XYZ file of C-alpha atoms in Angstrom:
353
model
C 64.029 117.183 192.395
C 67.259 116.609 194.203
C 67.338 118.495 197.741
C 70.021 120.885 197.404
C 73.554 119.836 199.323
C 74.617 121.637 202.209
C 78.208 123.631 201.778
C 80.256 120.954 203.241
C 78.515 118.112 201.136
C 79.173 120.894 198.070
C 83.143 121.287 198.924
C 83.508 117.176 198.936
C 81.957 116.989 195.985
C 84.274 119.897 194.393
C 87.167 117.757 195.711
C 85.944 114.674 194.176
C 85.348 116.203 190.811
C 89.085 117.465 190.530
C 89.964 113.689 190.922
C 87.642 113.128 187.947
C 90.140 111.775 184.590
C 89.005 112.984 181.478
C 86.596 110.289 180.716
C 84.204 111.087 183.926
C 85.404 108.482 185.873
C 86.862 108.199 189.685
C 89.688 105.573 189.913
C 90.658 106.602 192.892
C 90.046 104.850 196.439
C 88.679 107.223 198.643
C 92.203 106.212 201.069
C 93.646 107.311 197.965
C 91.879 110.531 197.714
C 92.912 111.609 201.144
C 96.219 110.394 201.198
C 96.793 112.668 198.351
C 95.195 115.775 199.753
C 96.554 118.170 202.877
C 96.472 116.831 206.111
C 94.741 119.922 207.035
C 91.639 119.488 205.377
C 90.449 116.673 207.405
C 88.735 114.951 205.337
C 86.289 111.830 206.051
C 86.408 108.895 204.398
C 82.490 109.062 205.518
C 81.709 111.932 203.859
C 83.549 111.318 201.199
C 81.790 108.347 200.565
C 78.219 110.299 200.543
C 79.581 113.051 198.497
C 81.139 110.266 196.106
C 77.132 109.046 196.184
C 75.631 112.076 195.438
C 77.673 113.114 192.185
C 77.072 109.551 190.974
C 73.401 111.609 190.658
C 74.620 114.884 188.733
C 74.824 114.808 184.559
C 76.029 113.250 182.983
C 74.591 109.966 183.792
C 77.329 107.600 184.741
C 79.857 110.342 185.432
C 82.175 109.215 188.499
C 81.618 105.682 188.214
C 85.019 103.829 189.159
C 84.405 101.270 185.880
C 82.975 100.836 182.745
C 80.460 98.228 184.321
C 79.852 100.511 187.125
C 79.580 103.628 184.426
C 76.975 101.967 182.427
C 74.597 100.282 185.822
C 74.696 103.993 186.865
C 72.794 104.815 183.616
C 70.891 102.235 183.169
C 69.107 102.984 186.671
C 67.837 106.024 185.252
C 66.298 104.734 182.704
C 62.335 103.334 183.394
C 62.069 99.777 184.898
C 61.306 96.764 182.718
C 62.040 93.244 181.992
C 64.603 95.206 179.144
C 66.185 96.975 181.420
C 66.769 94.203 183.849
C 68.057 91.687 181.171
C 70.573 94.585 180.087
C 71.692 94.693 183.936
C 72.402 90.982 183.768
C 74.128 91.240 180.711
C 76.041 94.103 181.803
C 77.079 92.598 185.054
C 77.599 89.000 183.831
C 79.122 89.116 180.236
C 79.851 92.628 179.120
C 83.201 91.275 178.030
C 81.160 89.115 175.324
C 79.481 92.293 173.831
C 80.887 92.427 169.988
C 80.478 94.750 167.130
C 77.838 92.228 165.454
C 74.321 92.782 166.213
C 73.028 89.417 164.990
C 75.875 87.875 166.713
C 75.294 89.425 169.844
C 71.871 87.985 169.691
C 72.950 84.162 169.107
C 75.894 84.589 171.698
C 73.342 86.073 174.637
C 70.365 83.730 173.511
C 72.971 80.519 173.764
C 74.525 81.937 177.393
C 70.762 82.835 178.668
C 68.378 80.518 177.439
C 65.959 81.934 180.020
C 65.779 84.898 178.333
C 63.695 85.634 175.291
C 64.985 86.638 171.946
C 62.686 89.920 171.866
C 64.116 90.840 175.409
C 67.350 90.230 174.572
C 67.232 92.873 171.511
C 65.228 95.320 173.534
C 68.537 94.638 175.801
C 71.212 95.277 173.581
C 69.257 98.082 171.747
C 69.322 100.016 175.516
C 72.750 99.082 176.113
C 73.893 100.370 172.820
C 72.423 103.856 173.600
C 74.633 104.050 176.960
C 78.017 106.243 176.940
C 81.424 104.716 178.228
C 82.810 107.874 178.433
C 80.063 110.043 180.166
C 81.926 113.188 180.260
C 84.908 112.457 177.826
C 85.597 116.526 176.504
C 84.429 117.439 179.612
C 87.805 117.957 181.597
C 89.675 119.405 178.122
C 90.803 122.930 178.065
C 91.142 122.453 174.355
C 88.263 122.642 172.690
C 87.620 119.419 170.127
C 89.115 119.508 167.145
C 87.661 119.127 163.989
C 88.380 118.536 160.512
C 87.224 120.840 158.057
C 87.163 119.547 154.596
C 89.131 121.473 152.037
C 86.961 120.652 149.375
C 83.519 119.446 148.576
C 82.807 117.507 146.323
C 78.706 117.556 145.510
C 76.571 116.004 142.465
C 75.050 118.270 140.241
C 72.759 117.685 137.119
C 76.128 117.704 135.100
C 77.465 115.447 137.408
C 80.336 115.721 140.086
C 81.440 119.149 140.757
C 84.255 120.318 143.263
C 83.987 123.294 145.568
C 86.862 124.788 147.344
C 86.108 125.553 151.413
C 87.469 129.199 151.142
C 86.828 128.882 155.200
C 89.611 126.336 155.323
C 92.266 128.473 153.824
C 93.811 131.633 155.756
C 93.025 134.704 154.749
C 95.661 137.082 153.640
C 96.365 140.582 152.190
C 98.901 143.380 152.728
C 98.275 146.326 154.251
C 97.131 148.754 151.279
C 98.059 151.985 153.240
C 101.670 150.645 154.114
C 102.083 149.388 150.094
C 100.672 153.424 149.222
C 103.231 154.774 151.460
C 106.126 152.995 150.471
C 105.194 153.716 146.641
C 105.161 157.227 147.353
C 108.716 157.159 148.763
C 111.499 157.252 146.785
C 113.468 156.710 149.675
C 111.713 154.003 151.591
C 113.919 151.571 153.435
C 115.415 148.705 150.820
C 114.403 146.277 154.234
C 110.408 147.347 154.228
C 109.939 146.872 150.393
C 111.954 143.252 150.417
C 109.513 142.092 153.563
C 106.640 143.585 151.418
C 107.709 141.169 147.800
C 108.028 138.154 150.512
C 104.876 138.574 151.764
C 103.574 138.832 148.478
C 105.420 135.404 147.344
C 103.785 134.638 150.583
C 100.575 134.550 149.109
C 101.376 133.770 145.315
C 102.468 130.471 147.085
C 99.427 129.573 149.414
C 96.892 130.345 146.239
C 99.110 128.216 143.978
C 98.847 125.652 146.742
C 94.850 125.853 147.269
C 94.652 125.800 143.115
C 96.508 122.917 143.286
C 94.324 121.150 145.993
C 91.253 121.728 143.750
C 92.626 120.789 140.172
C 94.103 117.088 142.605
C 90.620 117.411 143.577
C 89.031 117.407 140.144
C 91.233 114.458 139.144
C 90.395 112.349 141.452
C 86.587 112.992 141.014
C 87.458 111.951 137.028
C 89.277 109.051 137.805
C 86.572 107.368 140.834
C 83.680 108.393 139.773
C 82.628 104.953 140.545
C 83.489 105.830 144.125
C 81.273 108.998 144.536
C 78.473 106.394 143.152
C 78.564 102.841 144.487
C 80.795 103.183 147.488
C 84.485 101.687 148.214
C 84.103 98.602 146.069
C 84.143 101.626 143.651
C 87.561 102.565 144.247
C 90.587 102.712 141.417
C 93.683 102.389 141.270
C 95.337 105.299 140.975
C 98.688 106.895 141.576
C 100.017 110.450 142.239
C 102.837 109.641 139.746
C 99.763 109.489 137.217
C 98.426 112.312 138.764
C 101.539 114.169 138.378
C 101.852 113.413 134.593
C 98.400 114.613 133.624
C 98.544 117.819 135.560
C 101.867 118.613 134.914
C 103.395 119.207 138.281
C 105.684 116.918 139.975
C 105.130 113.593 141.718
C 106.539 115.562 145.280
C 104.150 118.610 144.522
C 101.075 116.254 144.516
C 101.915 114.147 147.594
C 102.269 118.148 149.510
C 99.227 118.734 148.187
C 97.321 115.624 149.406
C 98.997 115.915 153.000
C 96.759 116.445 155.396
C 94.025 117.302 153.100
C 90.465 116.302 152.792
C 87.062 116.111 150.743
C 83.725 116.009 151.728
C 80.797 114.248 149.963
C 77.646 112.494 150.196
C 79.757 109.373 151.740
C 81.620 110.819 154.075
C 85.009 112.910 154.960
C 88.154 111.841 153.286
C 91.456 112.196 153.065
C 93.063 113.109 149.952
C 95.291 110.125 149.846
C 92.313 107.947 150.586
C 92.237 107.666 146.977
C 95.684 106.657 145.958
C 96.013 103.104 145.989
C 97.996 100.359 143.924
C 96.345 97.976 141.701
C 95.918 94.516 142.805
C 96.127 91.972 139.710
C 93.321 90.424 138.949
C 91.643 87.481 136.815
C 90.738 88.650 133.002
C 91.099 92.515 134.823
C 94.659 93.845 133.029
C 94.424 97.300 134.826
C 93.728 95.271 138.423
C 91.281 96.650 141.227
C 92.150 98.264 144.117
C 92.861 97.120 147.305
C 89.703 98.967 148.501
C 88.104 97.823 146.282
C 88.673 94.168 147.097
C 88.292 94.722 150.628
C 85.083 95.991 150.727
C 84.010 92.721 148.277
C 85.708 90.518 150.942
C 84.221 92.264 153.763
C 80.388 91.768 152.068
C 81.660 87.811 151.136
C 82.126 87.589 155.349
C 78.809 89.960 156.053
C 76.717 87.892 154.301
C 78.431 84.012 155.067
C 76.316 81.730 157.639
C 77.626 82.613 161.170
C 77.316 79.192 161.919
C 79.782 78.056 159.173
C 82.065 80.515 158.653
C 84.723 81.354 155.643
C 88.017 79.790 155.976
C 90.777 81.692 154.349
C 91.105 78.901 151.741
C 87.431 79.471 151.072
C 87.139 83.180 150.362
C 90.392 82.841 148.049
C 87.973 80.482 146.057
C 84.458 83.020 146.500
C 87.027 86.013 145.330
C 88.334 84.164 142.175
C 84.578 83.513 141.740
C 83.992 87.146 141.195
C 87.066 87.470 139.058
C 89.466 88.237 142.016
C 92.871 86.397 141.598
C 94.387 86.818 145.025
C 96.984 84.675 147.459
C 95.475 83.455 150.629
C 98.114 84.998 152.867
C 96.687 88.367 150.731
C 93.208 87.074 151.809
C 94.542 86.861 155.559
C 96.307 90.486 155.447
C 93.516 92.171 154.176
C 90.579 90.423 156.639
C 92.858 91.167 159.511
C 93.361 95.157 158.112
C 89.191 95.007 158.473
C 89.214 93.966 161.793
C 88.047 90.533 161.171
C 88.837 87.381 163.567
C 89.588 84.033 161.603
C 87.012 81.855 160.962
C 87.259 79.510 164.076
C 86.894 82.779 165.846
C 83.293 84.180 164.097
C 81.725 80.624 164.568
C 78.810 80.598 166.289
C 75.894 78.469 167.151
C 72.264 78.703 168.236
């Protein structure tokens, strides 16, 4: 239990706090930190210092650490002691600049830099570094609360299949005032001013339900048209344009794109954005209609999952695995699209045991 701090050693740690960013951490100097506060309070760097050592104790772990490195040690040291928990110090301290996105590469990297180590220790490692926070108190210091998108649709199987729902939550809610509409029926002489505000606010609302029936019948087409998507994932996706979309629901090509701004659709994959689903074809090998670019990203990005880390794809080589699978693409295509998924180039995802 920690022995509660006497009401100096609670006022320095108040101080230090406010110099908290939003993330938790304190990038200050404690110089700095005094420099920057009234000469009257007297501060000590001393004290300071303590309180600075005492917060590092409050919740959320990490929370005033001065780095990342610093951020994570802070939580690791409250975590039980082991040979895991010391190998993730080491790696922490020594190479957290090496940690990637790629579990299994992670592995080979940290197994080739500490030989000393064993493989089970290193994954016990990296699976207790993964469950540290960089940002131990990011939200914390907002006086916004978090937004969040709420999907304007949902889009749920059914034993008929796909069916849309509309999120009546995500739409405003708006009526006139019955008592006011009553009164001004029941005079003759009302003002000409009141009864024009009245027949705008009622266009008001004619509008925003035209809008939300639009939403759902864009909605409904796209669940038609990538069905495939709702199924197997992005190497599901289309091709498919609004200016189609406009035809076959008879509004225009400017009324659709409103109508996918800023919109979004919830499944069983995930939130997405209306115009997600929009994409251009991408010609392809015996394929007249073409895939998508999703589409073919998500088969390039499997091609690269699944290659030998030790002998990675060159550019030249997934061109050739793509047209393999019917995929007729440019290698400067290949290039544009593995560097839109994040991917380094070959020499770069090379590794060896």
């Amino acid at each position: 239990m920690r022995t509660p701090l006497s009401d100096k050693e609670a006022a320095y740690v108040h101080i230090l706090i406010d110099f908290l960013d939003d993330q938790g951490y304190f990038t200050d100097s404690i110089q700095d930190l005094i420099d920057n506060t009234p000469l009257e309070w007297m501060l000590d760097e001393d004290e300071l210092q303590n309180a600075l050592d005492l917060l590092q104790t409050f919740d959320p772990p990490g929370v005033a650490a001065a780095d990342l490195t610093e951020s994570l040690m802070l939580q690791l040291m409250r975590l039980p002691a082991g040979p895991a928990r010391q190998a993730a110090a080491h790696l922490i301290q020594s190479s957290l600049h090496d940690l990637g996105k790629n579990r299994k590469q992670n592995i080979i990297r940290f197994r080739k830099l500490f030989p000393e180590i064993d493989s089970e220790t290193i994954e016990a490692a990296l699976d207790i570094i993964a469950t540290l926070n960089p940002y131990p108190a990011y939200g914390f210091a907002s006086s916004e609360p978090t937004a969040y998108i709420q999907p304007d649709v949902w889009v749920k199987e059914g034993k008929d299949g796909w069916k849309v729902i509309g999120n009546e939550a995500a739409w405003p809610k708006l009526q006139l005032n019955r008592e006011y509409c009553e009164l001004m029926k029941s005079t003759e002489d009302g003002a000409p001013e009141w009864k024009e505000k009245i027949n705008e606010a009622k266009q008001r609302i004619d509008s925003l339900e035209l809008r939300k029936s639009t939403v759902i019948r864009l909605a409904e087409y796209i669940v038609k048209n990538q069905e495939d998507f709702f199924i197997f994932g992005e190497i599901g996706l289309a091709p498919m344009l609004m200016k189609d979309a406009a035809a076959e629901l008879g509004l225009a090509e400017s009324t659709i794109s409103r109508a996918a701004n800023q919109k979004y659709l919830s499944c069983p994959r995930g939130l997405f954005a209306l115009r997600y689903f929009f994409t251009q074809a991408v010609n392809s090998e015996g394929d007249k209609e073409g895939l998508s670019q999703g589409a073919i990203k998500a088969v390039l990005g499997q091609i690269i999952e699944n290659e030998d880390s030790s002998k990675p794809h060159s550019d030249e080589t997934l061109v050739r695995l793509l047209k393999q699978q019917g995929i007729d693409i440019a290698r400067r295509t290949v290039a544009k699209y593995r560097e839109s998924l994040d991917i380094p180039p070959a020499h770069k995802r090379k590794l060896t045991e």
